[in-house]
PDB file of C-alpha atoms in Angstrom:
ATOM      1  CA  MET A 239      -0.154   0.018  -0.050  1.00 65.00           C
ATOM      2  CA  PHE A 240       2.847   2.469   0.846  1.00 70.00           C
ATOM      3  CA  GLY A 241       4.307   1.788  -2.455  1.00 76.00           C
ATOM      4  CA  TYR A 242       1.037   2.404  -4.352  1.00 74.00           C
ATOM      5  CA  LEU A 243       0.447   5.659  -2.381  1.00 79.00           C
ATOM      6  CA  LEU A 244       4.018   6.917  -3.139  1.00 83.00           C
ATOM      7  CA  LYS A 245       3.595   6.255  -6.779  1.00 83.00           C
ATOM      8  CA  ARG A 246       0.241   7.891  -6.860  1.00 81.00           C
ATOM      9  CA  LEU A 247       1.620  10.970  -5.061  1.00 86.00           C
ATOM     10  CA  ILE A 248       4.363  11.300  -7.595  1.00 88.00           C
ATOM     11  CA  GLN A 249       1.861  10.995 -10.506  1.00 87.00           C
ATOM     12  CA  MET A 250      -0.547  13.564  -8.926  1.00 87.00           C
ATOM     13  CA  THR A 251       2.488  15.868  -8.411  1.00 88.00           C
ATOM     14  CA  LEU A 252       3.667  15.414 -12.062  1.00 91.00           C
ATOM     15  CA  VAL A 253       0.115  16.120 -13.267  1.00 89.00           C
ATOM     16  CA  LEU A 254      -0.257  19.235 -11.201  1.00 89.00           C
ATOM     17  CA  TRP A 255       3.097  20.466 -12.499  1.00 90.00           C
ATOM     18  CA  ILE A 256       2.127  20.075 -16.057  1.00 91.00           C
ATOM     19  CA  VAL A 257      -1.226  21.930 -15.388  1.00 89.00           C
ATOM     20  CA  SER A 258       0.844  24.652 -13.847  1.00 89.00           C
ATOM     21  CA  VAL A 259       2.945  25.033 -16.897  1.00 89.00           C
ATOM     22  CA  ILE A 260      -0.189  25.174 -19.132  1.00 89.00           C
ATOM     23  CA  VAL A 261      -1.905  27.674 -16.882  1.00 86.00           C
ATOM     24  CA  PHE A 262       1.162  29.909 -16.853  1.00 85.00           C
ATOM     25  CA  LEU A 263       1.630  29.964 -20.576  1.00 84.00           C
ATOM     26  CA  MET A 264      -2.054  30.473 -20.952  1.00 81.00           C
ATOM     27  CA  MET A 265      -2.099  33.410 -18.697  1.00 77.00           C
ATOM     28  CA  SER A 266       1.094  34.866 -20.217  1.00 73.00           C
ATOM     29  CA  PHE A 267      -0.385  35.131 -23.706  1.00 71.00           C
ATOM     30  CA  THR A 268      -3.971  36.276 -22.815  1.00 67.00           C
ATOM     31  CA  GLY A 269      -3.689  40.029 -22.369  1.00 65.00           C
ATOM     32  CA  ASP A 270      -1.526  42.320 -20.300  1.00 68.00           C
ATOM     33  CA  PRO A 271      -2.651  42.435 -16.555  1.00 70.00           C
ATOM     34  CA  VAL A 272      -0.782  45.704 -16.057  1.00 74.00           C
ATOM     35  CA  PHE A 273      -3.774  47.758 -17.424  1.00 69.00           C
ATOM     36  CA  MET A 274      -5.868  46.182 -14.761  1.00 67.00           C
ATOM     37  CA  VAL A 275      -3.896  47.665 -11.861  1.00 68.00           C
ATOM     38  CA  VAL A 276      -3.003  51.115 -13.276  1.00 72.00           C
ATOM     39  CA  PRO A 277      -5.258  54.020 -13.769  1.00 73.00           C
ATOM     40  CA  ILE A 278      -6.750  54.789 -17.140  1.00 73.00           C
ATOM     41  CA  ASP A 279      -4.775  58.134 -17.268  1.00 74.00           C
ATOM     42  CA  ALA A 280      -1.343  56.384 -16.282  1.00 76.00           C
ATOM     43  CA  THR A 281       1.722  57.521 -17.796  1.00 79.00           C
ATOM     44  CA  ASP A 282       4.318  55.253 -19.543  1.00 78.00           C
ATOM     45  CA  ALA A 283       6.565  55.544 -16.537  1.00 82.00           C
ATOM     46  CA  GLU A 284       3.864  54.255 -14.244  1.00 78.00           C
ATOM     47  CA  ILE A 285       2.972  51.548 -16.460  1.00 78.00           C
ATOM     48  CA  ALA A 286       6.613  50.438 -16.707  1.00 81.00           C
ATOM     49  CA  GLN A 287       6.806  50.727 -12.869  1.00 82.00           C
ATOM     50  CA  ALA A 288       3.794  48.542 -12.415  1.00 77.00           C
ATOM     51  CA  ARG A 289       5.185  45.944 -14.908  1.00 77.00           C
ATOM     52  CA  ARG A 290       8.438  45.774 -12.847  1.00 80.00           C
ATOM     53  CA  ILE A 291       6.390  45.408  -9.613  1.00 74.00           C
ATOM     54  CA  LEU A 292       4.418  42.476 -11.269  1.00 70.00           C
ATOM     55  CA  GLY A 293       7.711  40.874 -12.573  1.00 71.00           C
ATOM     56  CA  LEU A 294       6.562  41.163 -16.019  1.00 71.00           C
ATOM     57  CA  ASP A 295       9.750  42.730 -17.192  1.00 74.00           C
ATOM     58  CA  GLN A 296      11.538  39.482 -16.599  1.00 77.00           C
ATOM     59  CA  SER A 297      11.925  36.568 -18.925  1.00 77.00           C
ATOM     60  CA  LEU A 298       9.334  33.846 -19.123  1.00 78.00           C
ATOM     61  CA  LEU A 299      11.508  31.363 -17.434  1.00 84.00           C
ATOM     62  CA  VAL A 300      12.031  33.655 -14.500  1.00 83.00           C
ATOM     63  CA  GLN A 301       8.491  34.610 -14.288  1.00 80.00           C
ATOM     64  CA  TYR A 302       7.513  30.836 -14.212  1.00 85.00           C
ATOM     65  CA  GLY A 303      10.107  30.400 -11.382  1.00 86.00           C
ATOM     66  CA  ARG A 304       8.415  33.063  -9.161  1.00 83.00           C
ATOM     67  CA  PHE A 305       4.939  31.713 -10.253  1.00 83.00           C
ATOM     68  CA  ILE A 306       5.728  28.030  -9.135  1.00 87.00           C
ATOM     69  CA  SER A 307       7.452  29.336  -6.044  1.00 85.00           C
ATOM     70  CA  SER A 308       4.256  31.192  -5.143  1.00 82.00           C
ATOM     71  CA  LEU A 309       2.011  28.356  -5.882  1.00 82.00           C
ATOM     72  CA  VAL A 310       4.024  25.982  -3.516  1.00 82.00           C
ATOM     73  CA  GLN A 311       3.808  28.617  -0.771  1.00 81.00           C
ATOM     74  CA  GLY A 312      -0.042  29.002  -1.488  1.00 79.00           C
ATOM     75  CA  ASP A 313       0.346  32.593  -2.467  1.00 79.00           C
ATOM     76  CA  PHE A 314      -1.560  33.314  -5.620  1.00 80.00           C
ATOM     77  CA  GLY A 315      -1.577  37.006  -5.423  1.00 80.00           C
ATOM     78  CA  ASN A 316      -4.439  39.541  -4.902  1.00 82.00           C
ATOM     79  CA  SER A 317      -7.482  39.780  -7.167  1.00 84.00           C
ATOM     80  CA  TYR A 318      -7.110  42.835  -9.427  1.00 77.00           C
ATOM     81  CA  VAL A 319     -10.850  43.512  -8.987  1.00 78.00           C
ATOM     82  CA  PHE A 320     -11.590  42.876  -5.417  1.00 81.00           C
ATOM     83  CA  ARG A 321      -8.122  43.727  -3.954  1.00 80.00           C
ATOM     84  CA  GLN A 322      -8.172  40.528  -1.932  1.00 86.00           C
ATOM     85  CA  PRO A 323      -6.208  37.389  -1.745  1.00 88.00           C
ATOM     86  CA  ALA A 324      -7.328  35.338  -4.762  1.00 88.00           C
ATOM     87  CA  MET A 325      -7.318  32.109  -2.801  1.00 89.00           C
ATOM     88  CA  THR A 326      -9.494  33.633  -0.067  1.00 88.00           C
ATOM     89  CA  LEU A 327     -12.115  34.522  -2.818  1.00 89.00           C
ATOM     90  CA  ILE A 328     -12.224  31.105  -4.260  1.00 89.00           C
ATOM     91  CA  LEU A 329     -12.347  29.388  -0.754  1.00 88.00           C
ATOM     92  CA  GLU A 330     -15.178  31.645   0.200  1.00 88.00           C
ATOM     93  CA  ARG A 331     -17.281  30.557  -2.916  1.00 89.00           C
ATOM     94  CA  LEU A 332     -16.205  26.847  -2.660  1.00 89.00           C
ATOM     95  CA  PRO A 333     -18.751  25.729  -0.069  1.00 90.00           C
ATOM     96  CA  ALA A 334     -21.592  27.073  -2.243  1.00 91.00           C
ATOM     97  CA  THR A 335     -20.549  25.099  -5.256  1.00 91.00           C
ATOM     98  CA  VAL A 336     -19.739  21.958  -3.469  1.00 91.00           C
ATOM     99  CA  GLU A 337     -23.004  21.959  -1.550  1.00 92.00           C
ATOM    100  CA  MET A 338     -24.969  22.339  -4.972  1.00 92.00           C
ATOM    101  CA  VAL A 339     -22.808  19.545  -6.659  1.00 93.00           C
ATOM    102  CA  LEU A 340     -23.340  17.204  -3.636  1.00 93.00           C
ATOM    103  CA  VAL A 341     -27.196  17.609  -3.702  1.00 94.00           C
ATOM    104  CA  ALA A 342     -27.269  17.170  -7.531  1.00 94.00           C
ATOM    105  CA  MET A 343     -25.104  13.939  -7.236  1.00 93.00           C
ATOM    106  CA  ALA A 344     -27.159  12.597  -4.386  1.00 94.00           C
ATOM    107  CA  LEU A 345     -30.359  13.273  -6.419  1.00 94.00           C
ATOM    108  CA  ALA A 346     -28.725  11.641  -9.625  1.00 93.00           C
ATOM    109  CA  LEU A 347     -27.627   8.583  -7.705  1.00 92.00           C
ATOM    110  CA  ALA A 348     -31.121   8.114  -5.970  1.00 93.00           C
ATOM    111  CA  VAL A 349     -33.006   8.157  -9.180  1.00 93.00           C
ATOM    112  CA  ALA A 350     -30.420   6.624 -11.659  1.00 92.00           C
ATOM    113  CA  ILE A 351     -29.476   3.558  -9.635  1.00 91.00           C
ATOM    114  CA  PRO A 352     -33.026   2.126  -9.145  1.00 91.00           C
ATOM    115  CA  LEU A 353     -34.147   2.893 -12.542  1.00 92.00           C
ATOM    116  CA  GLY A 354     -30.891   1.513 -14.016  1.00 91.00           C
ATOM    117  CA  VAL A 355     -31.337  -1.628 -12.222  1.00 90.00           C
ATOM    118  CA  TYR A 356     -34.931  -2.039 -13.179  1.00 90.00           C
ATOM    119  CA  ALA A 357     -34.089  -1.301 -16.832  1.00 90.00           C
ATOM    120  CA  GLY A 358     -31.195  -3.667 -16.937  1.00 88.00           C
ATOM    121  CA  ALA A 359     -33.379  -6.541 -15.307  1.00 86.00           C
ATOM    122  CA  ASN A 360     -36.287  -5.771 -17.689  1.00 87.00           C
ATOM    123  CA  PRO A 361     -34.649  -4.685 -20.952  1.00 85.00           C
ATOM    124  CA  ASN A 362     -37.710  -5.350 -23.022  1.00 84.00           C
ATOM    125  CA  SER A 363     -40.565  -3.948 -20.992  1.00 88.00           C
ATOM    126  CA  ARG A 364     -42.443  -0.666 -21.885  1.00 91.00           C
ATOM    127  CA  ILE A 365     -41.428   0.829 -18.689  1.00 92.00           C
ATOM    128  CA  SER A 366     -37.817   0.105 -19.604  1.00 90.00           C
ATOM    129  CA  ARG A 367     -37.994   1.587 -22.992  1.00 91.00           C
ATOM    130  CA  THR A 368     -39.675   4.657 -21.517  1.00 92.00           C
ATOM    131  CA  ILE A 369     -36.920   5.006 -18.928  1.00 92.00           C
ATOM    132  CA  MET A 370     -34.212   4.766 -21.691  1.00 90.00           C
ATOM    133  CA  ALA A 371     -35.970   7.456 -23.722  1.00 90.00           C
ATOM    134  CA  GLY A 372     -36.135   9.716 -20.760  1.00 90.00           C
ATOM    135  CA  SER A 373     -32.374   9.267 -20.186  1.00 89.00           C
ATOM    136  CA  LEU A 374     -31.638   9.960 -23.836  1.00 88.00           C
ATOM    137  CA  LEU A 375     -33.701  13.204 -23.435  1.00 88.00           C
ATOM    138  CA  GLY A 376     -31.784  14.132 -20.215  1.00 87.00           C
ATOM    139  CA  ILE A 377     -28.506  13.788 -21.969  1.00 87.00           C
ATOM    140  CA  SER A 378     -29.583  15.817 -25.069  1.00 88.00           C
ATOM    141  CA  LEU A 379     -31.203  18.803 -23.467  1.00 86.00           C
ATOM    142  CA  PRO A 380     -28.752  21.614 -22.847  1.00 88.00           C
ATOM    143  CA  GLY A 381     -28.361  22.617 -19.187  1.00 85.00           C
ATOM    144  CA  PHE A 382     -28.908  26.331 -19.646  1.00 86.00           C
ATOM    145  CA  TRP A 383     -32.290  25.485 -21.295  1.00 91.00           C
ATOM    146  CA  VAL A 384     -33.457  23.250 -18.708  1.00 91.00           C
ATOM    147  CA  GLY A 385     -32.525  25.863 -16.126  1.00 91.00           C
ATOM    148  CA  MET A 386     -34.573  28.539 -17.973  1.00 92.00           C
ATOM    149  CA  VAL A 387     -37.674  26.260 -18.174  1.00 93.00           C
ATOM    150  CA  LEU A 388     -37.413  25.297 -14.490  1.00 93.00           C
ATOM    151  CA  ILE A 389     -37.213  29.019 -13.597  1.00 94.00           C
ATOM    152  CA  PHE A 390     -40.248  29.847 -15.869  1.00 94.00           C
ATOM    153  CA  LEU A 391     -42.395  27.039 -14.607  1.00 94.00           C
ATOM    154  CA  PHE A 392     -41.574  26.652 -10.786  1.00 94.00           C
ATOM    155  CA  ALA A 393     -40.403  30.297 -10.013  1.00 92.00           C
ATOM    156  CA  VAL A 394     -42.294  32.596 -12.446  1.00 92.00           C
ATOM    157  CA  HIS A 395     -45.397  30.789 -13.344  1.00 90.00           C
ATOM    158  CA  TRP A 396     -46.145  28.554 -10.279  1.00 92.00           C
ATOM    159  CA  GLY A 397     -44.041  30.514  -7.667  1.00 89.00           C
ATOM    160  CA  ILE A 398     -43.101  27.335  -5.857  1.00 93.00           C
ATOM    161  CA  PHE A 399     -39.196  27.923  -5.549  1.00 92.00           C
ATOM    162  CA  PRO A 400     -37.176  31.083  -5.784  1.00 92.00           C
ATOM    163  CA  SER A 401     -35.554  31.800  -9.105  1.00 89.00           C
ATOM    164  CA  SER A 402     -32.032  32.955  -7.753  1.00 88.00           C
ATOM    165  CA  GLY A 403     -29.741  33.341  -4.863  1.00 87.00           C
ATOM    166  CA  ARG A 404     -28.400  30.978  -2.194  1.00 89.00           C
ATOM    167  CA  GLY A 405     -30.870  31.539   0.669  1.00 85.00           C
ATOM    168  CA  ASP A 406     -30.171  31.797   4.259  1.00 89.00           C
ATOM    169  CA  THR A 407     -26.928  30.045   5.603  1.00 89.00           C
ATOM    170  CA  ALA A 408     -25.608  28.821   9.088  1.00 88.00           C
ATOM    171  CA  GLU A 409     -22.240  28.498  10.238  1.00 85.00           C
ATOM    172  CA  LEU A 410     -20.423  25.060  10.743  1.00 83.00           C
ATOM    173  CA  PHE A 411     -16.903  24.872  11.496  1.00 79.00           C
ATOM    174  CA  GLY A 412     -16.315  28.360  10.275  1.00 79.00           C
ATOM    175  CA  LEU A 413     -18.103  27.712   6.953  1.00 82.00           C
ATOM    176  CA  ARG A 414     -21.380  29.210   5.781  1.00 85.00           C
ATOM    177  CA  ILE A 415     -23.650  26.177   4.750  1.00 90.00           C
ATOM    178  CA  SER A 416     -27.087  26.665   3.242  1.00 89.00           C
ATOM    179  CA  LEU A 417     -28.157  23.069   3.669  1.00 89.00           C
ATOM    180  CA  LEU A 418     -28.489  23.749   7.417  1.00 89.00           C
ATOM    181  CA  THR A 419     -31.445  26.026   6.776  1.00 91.00           C
ATOM    182  CA  ALA A 420     -34.905  25.534   5.312  1.00 92.00           C
ATOM    183  CA  ASP A 421     -34.562  28.518   3.136  1.00 92.00           C
ATOM    184  CA  GLY A 422     -31.285  27.170   1.866  1.00 91.00           C
ATOM    185  CA  TRP A 423     -32.944  23.987   0.866  1.00 94.00           C
ATOM    186  CA  HIS A 424     -35.659  25.988  -0.706  1.00 93.00           C
ATOM    187  CA  HIS A 425     -33.149  27.818  -2.991  1.00 93.00           C
ATOM    188  CA  ILE A 426     -30.985  24.828  -3.880  1.00 93.00           C
ATOM    189  CA  ILE A 427     -33.600  22.598  -5.480  1.00 94.00           C
ATOM    190  CA  LEU A 428     -33.908  24.097  -8.789  1.00 94.00           C
ATOM    191  CA  PRO A 429     -30.172  24.434  -9.654  1.00 93.00           C
ATOM    192  CA  ALA A 430     -29.431  21.092  -8.102  1.00 93.00           C
ATOM    193  CA  VAL A 431     -32.112  19.421 -10.390  1.00 94.00           C
ATOM    194  CA  THR A 432     -30.681  21.352 -13.427  1.00 92.00           C
ATOM    195  CA  LEU A 433     -27.286  20.218 -12.644  1.00 91.00           C
ATOM    196  CA  SER A 434     -28.218  16.592 -11.963  1.00 92.00           C
ATOM    197  CA  LEU A 435     -30.260  15.684 -15.107  1.00 91.00           C
ATOM    198  CA  ALA A 436     -27.319  15.033 -17.439  1.00 89.00           C
ATOM    199  CA  THR A 437     -25.403  13.087 -14.801  1.00 91.00           C
ATOM    200  CA  MET A 438     -28.573  11.218 -13.896  1.00 92.00           C
ATOM    201  CA  ALA A 439     -29.119  10.035 -17.515  1.00 92.00           C
ATOM    202  CA  ILE A 440     -25.548   8.904 -17.944  1.00 91.00           C
ATOM    203  CA  LEU A 441     -25.353   6.991 -14.668  1.00 92.00           C
ATOM    204  CA  LEU A 442     -28.743   5.421 -15.416  1.00 92.00           C
ATOM    205  CA  ARG A 443     -27.459   4.192 -18.769  1.00 91.00           C
ATOM    206  CA  MET A 444     -24.172   2.911 -17.330  1.00 90.00           C
ATOM    207  CA  THR A 445     -26.084   0.980 -14.549  1.00 91.00           C
ATOM    208  CA  ARG A 446     -28.460  -0.496 -17.135  1.00 90.00           C
ATOM    209  CA  ALA A 447     -25.600  -1.708 -19.248  1.00 88.00           C
ATOM    210  CA  GLY A 448     -23.776  -3.103 -16.276  1.00 87.00           C
ATOM    211  CA  MET A 449     -26.845  -5.031 -15.053  1.00 86.00           C
ATOM    212  CA  MET A 450     -27.462  -6.414 -18.420  1.00 86.00           C
ATOM    213  CA  GLU A 451     -23.930  -7.637 -18.803  1.00 85.00           C
ATOM    214  CA  VAL A 452     -23.691  -9.329 -15.135  1.00 83.00           C
ATOM    215  CA  GLY A 453     -27.216 -10.688 -15.678  1.00 77.00           C
ATOM    216  CA  ARG A 454     -25.757 -13.240 -18.090  1.00 77.00           C
ATOM    217  CA  GLN A 455     -22.998 -14.393 -15.581  1.00 77.00           C
ATOM    218  CA  ASP A 456     -22.983 -17.609 -13.867  1.00 77.00           C
ATOM    219  CA  PHE A 457     -23.006 -16.435 -10.364  1.00 77.00           C
ATOM    220  CA  MET A 458     -26.351 -14.623 -11.054  1.00 78.00           C
ATOM    221  CA  LYS A 459     -27.859 -18.052 -12.137  1.00 76.00           C
ATOM    222  CA  PHE A 460     -26.548 -19.807  -9.221  1.00 79.00           C
ATOM    223  CA  ALA A 461     -27.962 -16.967  -6.874  1.00 77.00           C
ATOM    224  CA  ARG A 462     -31.321 -17.746  -8.385  1.00 77.00           C
ATOM    225  CA  ALA A 463     -30.886 -21.382  -8.133  1.00 77.00           C
ATOM    226  CA  LYS A 464     -30.119 -20.967  -4.406  1.00 79.00           C
ATOM    227  CA  GLY A 465     -33.660 -19.465  -4.038  1.00 77.00           C
ATOM    228  CA  ALA A 466     -32.441 -15.866  -3.370  1.00 78.00           C
ATOM    229  CA  THR A 467     -35.127 -13.370  -3.704  1.00 79.00           C
ATOM    230  CA  ARG A 468     -35.237 -11.257  -6.804  1.00 78.00           C
ATOM    231  CA  ARG A 469     -34.356  -8.109  -4.837  1.00 79.00           C
ATOM    232  CA  ASP A 470     -31.161  -9.783  -3.361  1.00 80.00           C
ATOM    233  CA  VAL A 471     -30.102 -11.196  -6.688  1.00 79.00           C
ATOM    234  CA  LEU A 472     -30.330  -7.785  -8.252  1.00 81.00           C
ATOM    235  CA  TYR A 473     -28.899  -5.542  -5.511  1.00 80.00           C
ATOM    236  CA  LYS A 474     -26.594  -7.861  -3.577  1.00 77.00           C
ATOM    237  CA  HIS A 475     -25.265  -9.904  -6.462  1.00 74.00           C
ATOM    238  CA  GLY A 476     -25.770  -8.032  -9.626  1.00 80.00           C
ATOM    239  CA  LEU A 477     -25.563  -4.219  -8.729  1.00 82.00           C
ATOM    240  CA  LYS A 478     -22.271  -4.890  -6.628  1.00 79.00           C
ATOM    241  CA  ASN A 479     -20.590  -6.303  -9.674  1.00 79.00           C
ATOM    242  CA  ALA A 480     -21.968  -3.743 -12.059  1.00 82.00           C
ATOM    243  CA  LEU A 481     -20.835  -0.740 -10.088  1.00 82.00           C
ATOM    244  CA  ILE A 482     -17.136  -0.612 -11.174  1.00 81.00           C
ATOM    245  CA  PRO A 483     -17.787   1.435 -14.350  1.00 82.00           C
ATOM    246  CA  VAL A 484     -20.558   3.399 -12.609  1.00 86.00           C
ATOM    247  CA  ILE A 485     -18.181   4.439  -9.880  1.00 85.00           C
ATOM    248  CA  THR A 486     -15.705   5.575 -12.714  1.00 84.00           C
ATOM    249  CA  ILE A 487     -18.209   7.741 -14.344  1.00 85.00           C
ATOM    250  CA  PHE A 488     -19.619   8.965 -11.031  1.00 87.00           C
ATOM    251  CA  GLY A 489     -16.027  10.227  -9.977  1.00 86.00           C
ATOM    252  CA  LEU A 490     -15.504  11.871 -13.326  1.00 84.00           C
ATOM    253  CA  GLN A 491     -18.975  13.571 -13.191  1.00 86.00           C
ATOM    254  CA  LEU A 492     -18.318  14.693  -9.618  1.00 88.00           C
ATOM    255  CA  GLY A 493     -15.165  16.470 -10.664  1.00 85.00           C
ATOM    256  CA  ASP A 494     -16.874  17.676 -13.798  1.00 85.00           C
ATOM    257  CA  LEU A 495     -19.782  19.261 -12.079  1.00 87.00           C
ATOM    258  CA  ILE A 496     -17.472  21.129  -9.525  1.00 85.00           C
ATOM    259  CA  ALA A 497     -15.392  22.456 -12.330  1.00 81.00           C
ATOM    260  CA  PHE A 498     -17.781  23.420 -14.851  1.00 78.00           C
ATOM    261  CA  ALA A 499     -21.049  24.399 -12.909  1.00 85.00           C
ATOM    262  CA  THR A 500     -20.630  27.872 -14.160  1.00 87.00           C
ATOM    263  CA  ILE A 501     -23.553  27.938 -16.518  1.00 87.00           C
ATOM    264  CA  THR A 502     -25.977  26.706 -13.853  1.00 89.00           C
ATOM    265  CA  GLU A 503     -24.420  29.092 -11.221  1.00 89.00           C
ATOM    266  CA  THR A 504     -24.769  32.066 -13.742  1.00 88.00           C
ATOM    267  CA  ILE A 505     -28.364  31.127 -14.652  1.00 91.00           C
ATOM    268  CA  PHE A 506     -29.471  30.991 -10.883  1.00 91.00           C
ATOM    269  CA  SER A 507     -27.073  33.741  -9.716  1.00 88.00           C
ATOM    270  CA  TRP A 508     -25.672  31.094  -7.390  1.00 90.00           C
ATOM    271  CA  PRO A 509     -22.676  32.584  -5.510  1.00 89.00           C
ATOM    272  CA  GLY A 510     -20.227  29.833  -6.225  1.00 88.00           C
ATOM    273  CA  MET A 511     -16.931  29.323  -7.843  1.00 89.00           C
ATOM    274  CA  GLY A 512     -18.285  29.130 -11.262  1.00 85.00           C
ATOM    275  CA  LYS A 513     -19.973  32.376 -11.288  1.00 84.00           C
ATOM    276  CA  LEU A 514     -16.839  34.077  -9.760  1.00 87.00           C
ATOM    277  CA  LEU A 515     -14.861  32.516 -12.676  1.00 87.00           C
ATOM    278  CA  ILE A 516     -17.172  33.962 -15.372  1.00 86.00           C
ATOM    279  CA  ASP A 517     -16.932  37.368 -13.691  1.00 84.00           C
ATOM    280  CA  SER A 518     -13.187  37.062 -13.422  1.00 84.00           C
ATOM    281  CA  ILE A 519     -12.828  36.091 -17.193  1.00 82.00           C
ATOM    282  CA  TYR A 520     -14.955  39.228 -18.110  1.00 80.00           C
ATOM    283  CA  ARG A 521     -12.619  41.535 -16.125  1.00 77.00           C
ATOM    284  CA  ALA A 522      -9.353  39.728 -16.843  1.00 75.00           C
ATOM    285  CA  ASP A 523      -8.830  38.954 -13.220  1.00 81.00           C
ATOM    286  CA  ARG A 524      -5.774  36.640 -13.654  1.00 82.00           C
ATOM    287  CA  PRO A 525      -4.963  35.567 -10.169  1.00 84.00           C
ATOM    288  CA  VAL A 526      -8.505  34.245  -9.604  1.00 88.00           C
ATOM    289  CA  ILE A 527      -8.506  32.416 -12.777  1.00 88.00           C
ATOM    290  CA  VAL A 528      -5.178  30.849 -11.925  1.00 88.00           C
ATOM    291  CA  VAL A 529      -6.481  29.700  -8.485  1.00 89.00           C
ATOM    292  CA  TYR A 530      -9.525  28.231  -9.961  1.00 90.00           C
ATOM    293  CA  LEU A 531      -7.658  26.213 -12.548  1.00 89.00           C
ATOM    294  CA  MET A 532      -5.194  24.934 -10.099  1.00 89.00           C
ATOM    295  CA  LEU A 533      -7.813  23.991  -7.606  1.00 89.00           C
ATOM    296  CA  VAL A 534      -9.990  22.254 -10.067  1.00 88.00           C
ATOM    297  CA  ALA A 535      -6.969  20.167 -11.189  1.00 89.00           C
ATOM    298  CA  LEU A 536      -6.248  19.275  -7.571  1.00 90.00           C
ATOM    299  CA  ILE A 537      -9.832  18.127  -7.246  1.00 89.00           C
ATOM    300  CA  PHE A 538      -9.845  15.832 -10.221  1.00 88.00           C
ATOM    301  CA  VAL A 539      -6.513  14.152  -9.154  1.00 88.00           C
ATOM    302  CA  VAL A 540      -7.685  13.642  -5.737  1.00 88.00           C
ATOM    303  CA  ILE A 541     -11.155  12.283  -6.925  1.00 88.00           C
ATOM    304  CA  ASN A 542      -9.468   9.877  -9.218  1.00 85.00           C
ATOM    305  CA  PHE A 543      -7.312   8.674  -6.456  1.00 84.00           C
ATOM    306  CA  LEU A 544     -10.318   8.048  -4.146  1.00 84.00           C
ATOM    307  CA  VAL A 545     -12.105   6.229  -6.968  1.00 82.00           C
ATOM    308  CA  ASP A 546      -9.258   3.697  -7.205  1.00 79.00           C
ATOM    309  CA  ILE A 547      -9.433   3.150  -3.434  1.00 81.00           C
ATOM    310  CA  VAL A 548     -13.232   2.592  -3.708  1.00 79.00           C
ATOM    311  CA  TYR A 549     -12.520  -0.083  -6.358  1.00 74.00           C
ATOM    312  CA  THR A 550     -10.869  -2.266  -3.777  1.00 75.00           C
ATOM    313  CA  LEU A 551     -13.677  -1.771  -1.285  1.00 73.00           C
ATOM    314  CA  ILE A 552     -16.481  -2.942  -3.638  1.00 71.00           C
ATOM    315  CA  ASP A 553     -14.501  -5.721  -5.220  1.00 66.00           C
ATOM    316  CA  PRO A 554     -11.593  -7.202  -3.148  1.00 63.00           C
ATOM    317  CA  ARG A 555     -10.324  -9.045  -6.147  1.00 64.00           C
ATOM    318  CA  ILE A 556      -8.914  -5.634  -7.536  1.00 63.00           C
ATOM    319  CA  THR A 557      -5.468  -4.934  -6.053  1.00 63.00           C
ATOM    320  CA  LEU A 558      -3.516  -1.649  -5.934  1.00 61.00           C
ATOM    321  CA  LYS A 559      -0.222  -1.778  -7.856  1.00 62.00           C
TER     322      LYS A 559
END
């Protein structure tokens, strides 16, 4: 286990280093940040001084050295717009994004797994075909359109849910969490449903495919021959063996939703990282963009590592090498 952990740590460090190079080069060739920190009527001397302070008068190699040194120390600089540490701004918005993604993923799992098991166990039934048609629709519909339809129906037309905002929050371990209040749950339903639909459809189809595959295996026939109930055959024997690809997709989707919930957050004015990223891109707020990209890369490598660990918990035949 120690050898595996060491190998994965080296791999994760290498991936993050490659991402840092890409992020640095991308930021270096996408506009001049000097004009974000100097007045509109700044003189050439003031512009040159600002460039020296930011270190932009040095070679790219020297700039990257300073950049990677700051990353290691956790110093991403101050936001050009908010005049606050960029890391602080991202971490303040992180709980809002994470809680919306977790509710969306929980909803997706709660719906996709039972329906996927049923559709896989009864592939030719009319209900199964209806479920698969609905999953195809869920994959095909663009998220921004779904969000606008939900707002029109449930917020504007029927007035059941609010159309925007995060709602009331409560403090837990120094973090402001909206899931601890009724108003917070009232606000999170629509964005979470919008965010969950595509993931729900993907997980449903993966579960169905896995169940259809394991349904033809000998151990499923033996379980039926032993007299196990249909529920035990499907969930204790079939689903457990069909979960490996589902877990892979779940991990990828979890990271994907955290990283790219920008459209949903913008539509519902949800104060998460995605909305902050969009605002920062519009304003060329380079430090905030860098923090976001590096944090997303870290989240992806950590999630992939955890998925590998979960494999061994579900199927003891899988060993970590």
